[in-house]
Coordinates of N, CA and C in Angstrom, one line a residue:
C645 N -10.1 14.5 34.7 CA -10.5 14.5 33.3 C -10.4 16.0 32.8
V646 N -9.3 16.5 32.9 CA -9.0 17.9 32.5 C -8.5 17.9 31.1
N647 N -8.9 17.0 30.3 CA -8.3 16.9 28.9 C -9.4 17.4 27.9
L648 N -9.5 16.7 26.8 CA -10.3 17.1 25.7 C -11.8 17.2 26.1
C649 N -12.2 16.3 27.0 CA -13.6 16.2 27.4 C -14.0 17.5 28.2
S650 N -13.1 17.9 29.1 CA -13.4 19.1 29.9 C -13.4 20.3 29.0
Q651 N -12.4 20.3 28.1 CA -12.3 21.5 27.2 C -13.6 21.6 26.4
D652 N -14.1 20.5 25.9 CA -15.4 20.6 25.1 C -16.5 21.1 26.0
L653 N -16.6 20.6 27.2 CA -17.6 21.1 28.1 C -17.5 22.6 28.4
I654 N -16.3 23.1 28.6 CA -16.1 24.5 28.9 C -16.5 25.3 27.7
I655 N -16.1 24.8 26.5 CA -16.5 25.6 25.2 C -18.0 25.6 25.1
E656 N -18.7 24.5 25.4 CA -20.1 24.5 25.3 C -20.7 25.5 26.2
A657 N -20.2 25.6 27.4 CA -20.7 26.5 28.5 C -20.5 27.9 28.0
I658 N -19.4 28.2 27.4 CA -19.1 29.6 26.9 C -20.1 29.9 25.7
Y659 N -20.3 29.0 24.8 CA -21.3 29.2 23.7 C -22.7 29.3 24.2
A660 N -23.0 28.6 25.3 CA -24.4 28.7 25.8 C -24.6 29.9 26.7
D661 N -23.5 30.7 26.8 CA -23.5 32.0 27.6 C -23.8 31.7 29.1
I662 N -23.3 30.6 29.5 CA -23.4 30.2 30.9 C -22.2 30.9 31.7
I663 N -21.1 30.9 31.0 CA -19.9 31.6 31.6 C -19.2 32.4 30.5
H664 N -18.5 33.4 30.9 CA -17.7 34.2 30.0 C -16.3 34.1 30.6
G665 N -15.3 33.8 29.7 CA -14.0 33.6 30.2 C -13.0 33.3 29.0
K666 N -11.8 33.1 29.4 CA -10.8 32.7 28.4 C -10.1 31.4 28.8
L667 N -9.9 30.6 27.8 CA -9.2 29.3 27.9 C -7.7 29.6 27.8
D668 N -7.0 29.1 28.8 CA -5.5 29.2 28.8 C -5.0 27.7 28.6
Q669 N -4.8 27.3 27.3 CA -4.5 26.0 27.0 C -3.1 25.6 27.4
K670 N -2.2 26.6 27.5 CA -0.8 26.4 27.9 C -0.8 25.9 29.4
N671 N -1.5 26.6 30.2 CA -1.6 26.3 31.7 C -2.8 25.4 32.0
K672 N -3.6 25.0 31.0 CA -4.7 24.1 31.2 C -5.7 24.7 32.3
Q673 N -6.1 25.9 32.1 CA -7.0 26.5 33.0 C -7.9 27.5 32.3
I674 N -9.0 27.9 33.0 CA -9.9 28.9 32.4 C -10.0 30.1 33.4
E675 N -10.0 31.2 32.8 CA -10.2 32.4 33.6 C -11.6 32.9 33.4
V676 N -12.4 32.7 34.5 CA -13.8 33.0 34.4 C -14.0 34.5 34.7
E677 N -14.7 35.2 33.8 CA -15.0 36.6 34.0 C -16.4 36.8 34.5
Y678 N -17.3 35.9 34.1 CA -18.7 35.9 34.5 C -19.3 34.5 34.5
A679 N -20.2 34.3 35.4 CA -20.8 33.0 35.5 C -22.3 33.2 35.8
L680 N -23.1 32.5 35.0 CA -24.6 32.6 35.2 C -24.9 32.0 36.6
G681 N -25.6 32.8 37.4 CA -26.0 32.3 38.7 C -27.0 31.2 38.6
R682 N -26.9 30.3 39.5 CA -27.8 29.2 39.6 C -27.9 28.8 41.0
D683 N -29.1 28.7 41.5 CA -29.3 28.3 42.9 C -29.3 26.7 42.9
I684 N -28.4 26.2 43.7 CA -28.4 24.7 43.9 C -28.3 24.5 45.4
K685 N -28.8 23.4 45.7 CA -28.7 23.0 47.2 C -27.4 22.3 47.4
P686 N -26.8 22.4 48.5 CA -25.5 21.9 48.8 C -25.4 20.4 48.5
E687 N -26.4 19.6 48.7 CA -26.4 18.2 48.4 C -26.4 17.9 46.9
M688 N -26.8 18.9 46.1 CA -26.8 18.7 44.7 C -25.3 18.8 44.1
V689 N -24.4 19.4 44.8 CA -23.1 19.6 44.4 C -22.4 18.2 44.2
T690 N -22.6 17.3 45.1 CA -22.0 16.0 45.0 C -22.6 15.2 43.8
I691 N -23.9 15.4 43.6 CA -24.6 14.7 42.5 C -24.1 15.2 41.2
I692 N -24.0 16.5 41.1 CA -23.5 17.1 39.8 C -22.0 16.6 39.6
A693 N -21.2 16.6 40.6 CA -19.8 16.2 40.5 C -19.8 14.7 40.1
D694 N -20.7 13.9 40.6 CA -20.7 12.5 40.2 C -21.1 12.3 38.8
V695 N -22.1 13.1 38.3 CA -22.5 13.0 36.9 C -21.3 13.4 36.0
L696 N -20.7 14.5 36.4 CA -19.5 14.9 35.6 C -18.4 13.9 35.6
N697 N -18.1 13.3 36.7 CA -17.1 12.2 36.8 C -17.5 11.1 35.9
E698 N -18.8 10.7 35.9 CA -19.2 9.6 35.0 C -19.0 9.9 33.6
W699 N -19.4 11.2 33.3 CA -19.2 11.6 31.9 C -17.7 11.6 31.5
C700 N -16.9 12.0 32.4 CA -15.4 12.0 32.1 C -14.9 10.5 31.9
E701 N -15.4 9.6 32.7 CA -15.1 8.2 32.6 C -15.6 7.7 31.2
S702 N -16.8 8.1 30.8 CA -17.3 7.6 29.5 C -16.4 8.2 28.4
C703 N -16.0 9.4 28.5 CA -15.0 10.0 27.5 C -13.7 9.2 27.5
E704 N -13.2 8.8 28.6 CA -12.0 8.1 28.7 C -12.2 6.7 28.1
S705 N -13.3 6.1 28.3 CA -13.6 4.8 27.8 C -13.7 4.8 26.2
V706 N -14.3 5.9 25.7 CA -14.4 6.0 24.3 C -13.0 6.2 23.7
L707 N -12.2 7.1 24.3 CA -10.9 7.3 23.8 C -10.1 6.0 23.8
S708 N -10.2 5.2 24.9 CA -9.5 4.0 25.0 C -9.9 3.0 23.9
S709 N -11.2 3.0 23.6 CA -11.8 2.1 22.5 C -11.2 2.6 21.2
I710 N -11.2 3.9 21.0 CA -10.6 4.4 19.7 C -9.2 4.0 19.6
D711 N -8.4 4.1 20.7 CA -7.0 3.8 20.6 C -6.8 2.3 20.3
K712 N -7.6 1.4 20.8 CA -7.6 0.0 20.5 C -7.9 -0.2 19.0
Q713 N -8.9 0.5 18.5 CA -9.2 0.3 17.1 C -8.1 0.8 16.2
I714 N -7.4 1.9 16.6 CA -6.3 2.4 15.8 C -5.2 1.4 15.8
Q715 N -4.9 0.8 17.0 CA -3.9 -0.2 17.1 C -4.2 -1.4 16.2
R716 N -5.4 -1.9 16.2 CA -5.8 -3.0 15.3 C -5.7 -2.6 13.9
A717 N -6.1 -1.4 13.5 CA -6.0 -1.0 12.1 C -4.5 -0.9 11.7
N718 N -3.7 -0.4 12.6 CA -2.2 -0.3 12.2 C -1.6 -1.7 12.1
L719 N -2.0 -2.6 12.9 CA -1.5 -4.0 12.8 C -2.0 -4.7 11.5
Y720 N -3.3 -4.4 11.2 CA -3.8 -5.0 9.9 C -3.1 -4.4 8.7
K721 N -2.8 -3.1 8.8 CA -2.1 -2.4 7.7 C -0.7 -3.0 7.6
E722 N 0.0 -3.2 8.7 CA 1.3 -3.7 8.7 C 1.3 -5.1 8.1
K723 N 0.4 -6.0 8.4 CA 0.3 -7.3 7.9 C 0.1 -7.3 6.4
K724 N -0.8 -6.4 5.9 CA -1.1 -6.2 4.5 C 0.1 -5.8 3.8
Q725 N 0.9 -4.9 4.4 CA 2.1 -4.4 3.7 C 3.1 -5.5 3.6
Q726 N 3.2 -6.4 4.6 CA 4.1 -7.5 4.6 C 3.7 -8.5 3.5
V727 N 2.4 -8.7 3.4 CA 1.9 -9.6 2.3 C 2.2 -9.0 0.9
K728 N 2.0 -7.7 0.8 CA 2.3 -7.0 -0.5 C 3.7 -7.1 -0.8
K729 N 4.6 -6.9 0.2 CA 6.0 -7.0 -0.1 C 6.4 -8.4 -0.5
S730 N 5.8 -9.4 0.2 CA 6.1 -10.8 -0.1 C 5.7 -11.1 -1.6
V731 N 4.5 -10.7 -1.9 CA 4.0 -10.9 -3.3 C 4.9 -10.2 -4.3
E732 N 5.3 -9.0 -4.0 CA 6.2 -8.2 -5.0 C 7.5 -9.0 -5.1
T733 N 8.1 -9.5 -4.0 CA 9.3 -10.2 -4.1 C 9.1 -11.5 -4.9
E734 N 8.0 -12.2 -4.7 CA 7.8 -13.4 -5.5 C 7.6 -13.1 -7.0
V735 N 7.0 -12.0 -7.3 CA 6.8 -11.6 -8.7 C 8.2 -11.3 -9.3
E736 N 9.0 -10.6 -8.6 CA 10.4 -10.3 -9.1 C 11.1 -11.5 -9.3
N737 N 11.0 -12.5 -8.4 CA 11.7 -13.8 -8.6 C 11.2 -14.5 -9.8
L738 N 9.9 -14.5 -10.0 CA 9.3 -15.2 -11.1 C 9.8 -14.5 -12.4
K739 N 9.8 -13.1 -12.4 CA 10.3 -12.4 -13.6 C 11.7 -12.8 -13.9
K740 N 12.6 -12.9 -12.9 CA 14.0 -13.3 -13.1 C 14.1 -14.7 -13.7
A741 N 13.3 -15.6 -13.1 CA 13.3 -17.0 -13.6 C 12.8 -17.1 -15.0
I742 N 11.7 -16.3 -15.4 CA 11.2 -16.4 -16.7 C 12.2 -15.8 -17.7
K743 N 12.9 -14.7 -17.3 CA 13.9 -14.1 -18.1 C 15.1 -15.0 -18.4
A744 N 15.5 -15.7 -17.3 CA 16.6 -16.6 -17.4 C 16.2 -17.8 -18.3
T745 N 15.0 -18.3 -18.2 CA 14.5 -19.4 -19.0 C 14.4 -19.0 -20.4
S746 N 13.8 -17.8 -20.7 CA 13.7 -17.3 -22.1 C 15.0 -17.1 -22.7
Q747 N 16.0 -16.6 -22.0 CA 17.3 -16.4 -22.5 C 17.9 -17.7 -22.9
A748 N 17.8 -18.7 -22.0 CA 18.3 -20.1 -22.3 C 17.6 -20.6 -23.5
D749 N 16.3 -20.4 -23.6 CA 15.5 -20.9 -24.8 C 16.0 -20.2 -26.1
M750 N 16.3 -18.9 -26.0 CA 16.7 -18.2 -27.1 C 18.1 -18.7 -27.6
E751 N 19.0 -18.9 -26.6 CA 20.3 -19.4 -26.9 C 20.2 -20.8 -27.6
D752 N 19.3 -21.7 -27.1 CA 19.0 -23.0 -27.7 C 18.5 -22.8 -29.1
E753 N 17.5 -21.9 -29.3 CA 16.9 -21.6 -30.6 C 18.0 -21.1 -31.5
G754 N 18.8 -20.2 -31.0 CA 19.9 -19.6 -31.8 C 20.8 -20.7 -32.3
A755 N 21.1 -21.7 -31.5 CA 22.0 -22.8 -31.9 C 21.2 -23.7 -32.9
V756 N 19.9 -23.9 -32.7 CA 19.2 -24.7 -33.7 C 19.1 -24.0 -35.0
V757 N 18.7 -22.7 -35.0 CA 18.6 -21.9 -36.2 C 20.0 -21.8 -36.9
S758 N 21.1 -21.7 -36.1 CA 22.4 -21.6 -36.7 C 22.7 -23.0 -37.4
Y759 N 22.4 -24.1 -36.7 CA 22.6 -25.4 -37.2 C 21.8 -25.6 -38.5
Q760 N 20.5 -25.2 -38.4 CA 19.6 -25.4 -39.6 C 20.1 -24.5 -40.8
S761 N 20.6 -23.3 -40.4 CA 21.2 -22.4 -41.5 C 22.4 -23.1 -42.1
Q762 N 23.2 -23.7 -41.3 CA 24.4 -24.3 -41.9 C 24.0 -25.5 -42.7
Q763 N 23.0 -26.3 -42.3 CA 22.5 -27.4 -43.1 C 22.0 -26.9 -44.5
Y764 N 21.2 -25.8 -44.4 CA 20.6 -25.2 -45.6 C 21.7 -24.8 -46.6
Q765 N 22.7 -24.1 -46.0 CA 23.8 -23.6 -46.9 C 24.5 -24.8 -47.5
Q766 N 24.7 -25.9 -46.7 CA 25.4 -27.0 -47.3 C 24.5 -27.7 -48.4
R767 N 23.2 -27.8 -48.2 CA 22.4 -28.4 -49.2 C 22.4 -27.5 -50.5
S768 N 22.3 -26.2 -50.2 CA 22.3 -25.2 -51.4 C 23.5 -25.4 -52.2
A769 N 24.6 -25.4 -51.5 CA 25.9 -25.5 -52.2 C 26.0 -26.9 -53.0
T770 N 25.5 -27.9 -52.4 CA 25.6 -29.3 -53.0 C 24.6 -29.3 -54.2
S771 N 23.4 -28.8 -54.0 CA 22.5 -28.8 -55.2 C 22.9 -27.9 -56.3
T772 N 23.6 -26.8 -56.0 CA 24.1 -25.9 -57.0 C 25.2 -26.6 -57.8
K773 N 26.0 -27.3 -57.1 CA 27.1 -28.0 -57.8 C 26.5 -29.1 -58.7
Q774 N 25.5 -29.8 -58.2 CA 25.0 -30.8 -59.0 C 24.2 -30.3 -60.2
K775 N 23.5 -29.2 -60.0 CA 22.8 -28.6 -61.1 C 23.8 -28.0 -62.1
G776 N 24.9 -27.5 -61.7 CA 25.9 -27.0 -62.6 C 26.5 -28.1 -63.4
L777 N 26.7 -29.3 -62.7 CA 27.3 -30.4 -63.4 C 26.3 -31.0 -64.4
K778 N 25.1 -31.0 -64.0 CA 24.1 -31.6 -64.9 C 24.0 -30.7 -66.2
G779 N 24.0 -29.4 -65.9 CA 23.9 -28.5 -67.1 C 25.1 -28.6 -67.9
A780 N 26.3 -28.8 -67.3 CA 27.5 -28.9 -68.1 C 27.5 -30.2 -68.9
K781 N 27.0 -31.3 -68.3 CA 26.9 -32.5 -69.1 C 25.9 -32.4 -70.3
M782 N 24.8 -31.7 -70.0 CA 23.9 -31.5 -71.1 C 24.5 -30.6 -72.1
F783 N 25.2 -29.6 -71.7 CA 25.8 -28.7 -72.6 C 26.9 -29.3 -73.3
G784 N 27.7 -30.1 -72.6 CA 28.8 -30.8 -73.2 C 28.3 -31.9 -74.2
S785 N 27.2 -32.5 -73.9 CA 26.7 -33.5 -74.8 C 26.1 -32.9 -76.0
Q786 N 25.6 -31.8 -75.9 CA 25.1 -31.1 -77.1 C 26.2 -30.6 -78.0
V787 N 27.3 -30.3 -77.4 CA 28.4 -29.8 -78.2 C 29.0 -30.9 -79.0
R788 N 29.1 -32.1 -78.4 CA 29.7 -33.2 -79.0 C 29.0 -33.7 -80.3
R789 N 27.8 -33.5 -80.4 CA 27.0 -34.0 -81.5 C 27.3 -33.4 -82.7

């Protein structure tokens, strides 16, 4: 457990003024210049080592749990991105379908408007001719008298 957990423990020991030294991160070691003396019985060394090993195992367990949560979060994010992409694709397809439908409707409307316009022009021309003839008849009949 000479990773992040050990490094944190060493840093805490330095701040607590238990040891004085330098961390060599490149070679993953510490150069101890001074250590606070502490009298411990030889049988305590194994107990202290066991406690430190348990602490390192706890750190590894926490790191493993965090890694699993990161993997789940990434998987969730990936699924959400796939759903988003699918929705965006569907929206684009619907836009294209609506555009094609509206263009077809406009072409149909244009044909109807054109047809109605032609009918209106024909009616106008016919009614103008009739009005002109009626006026001529009236005018002609007035002249004959």
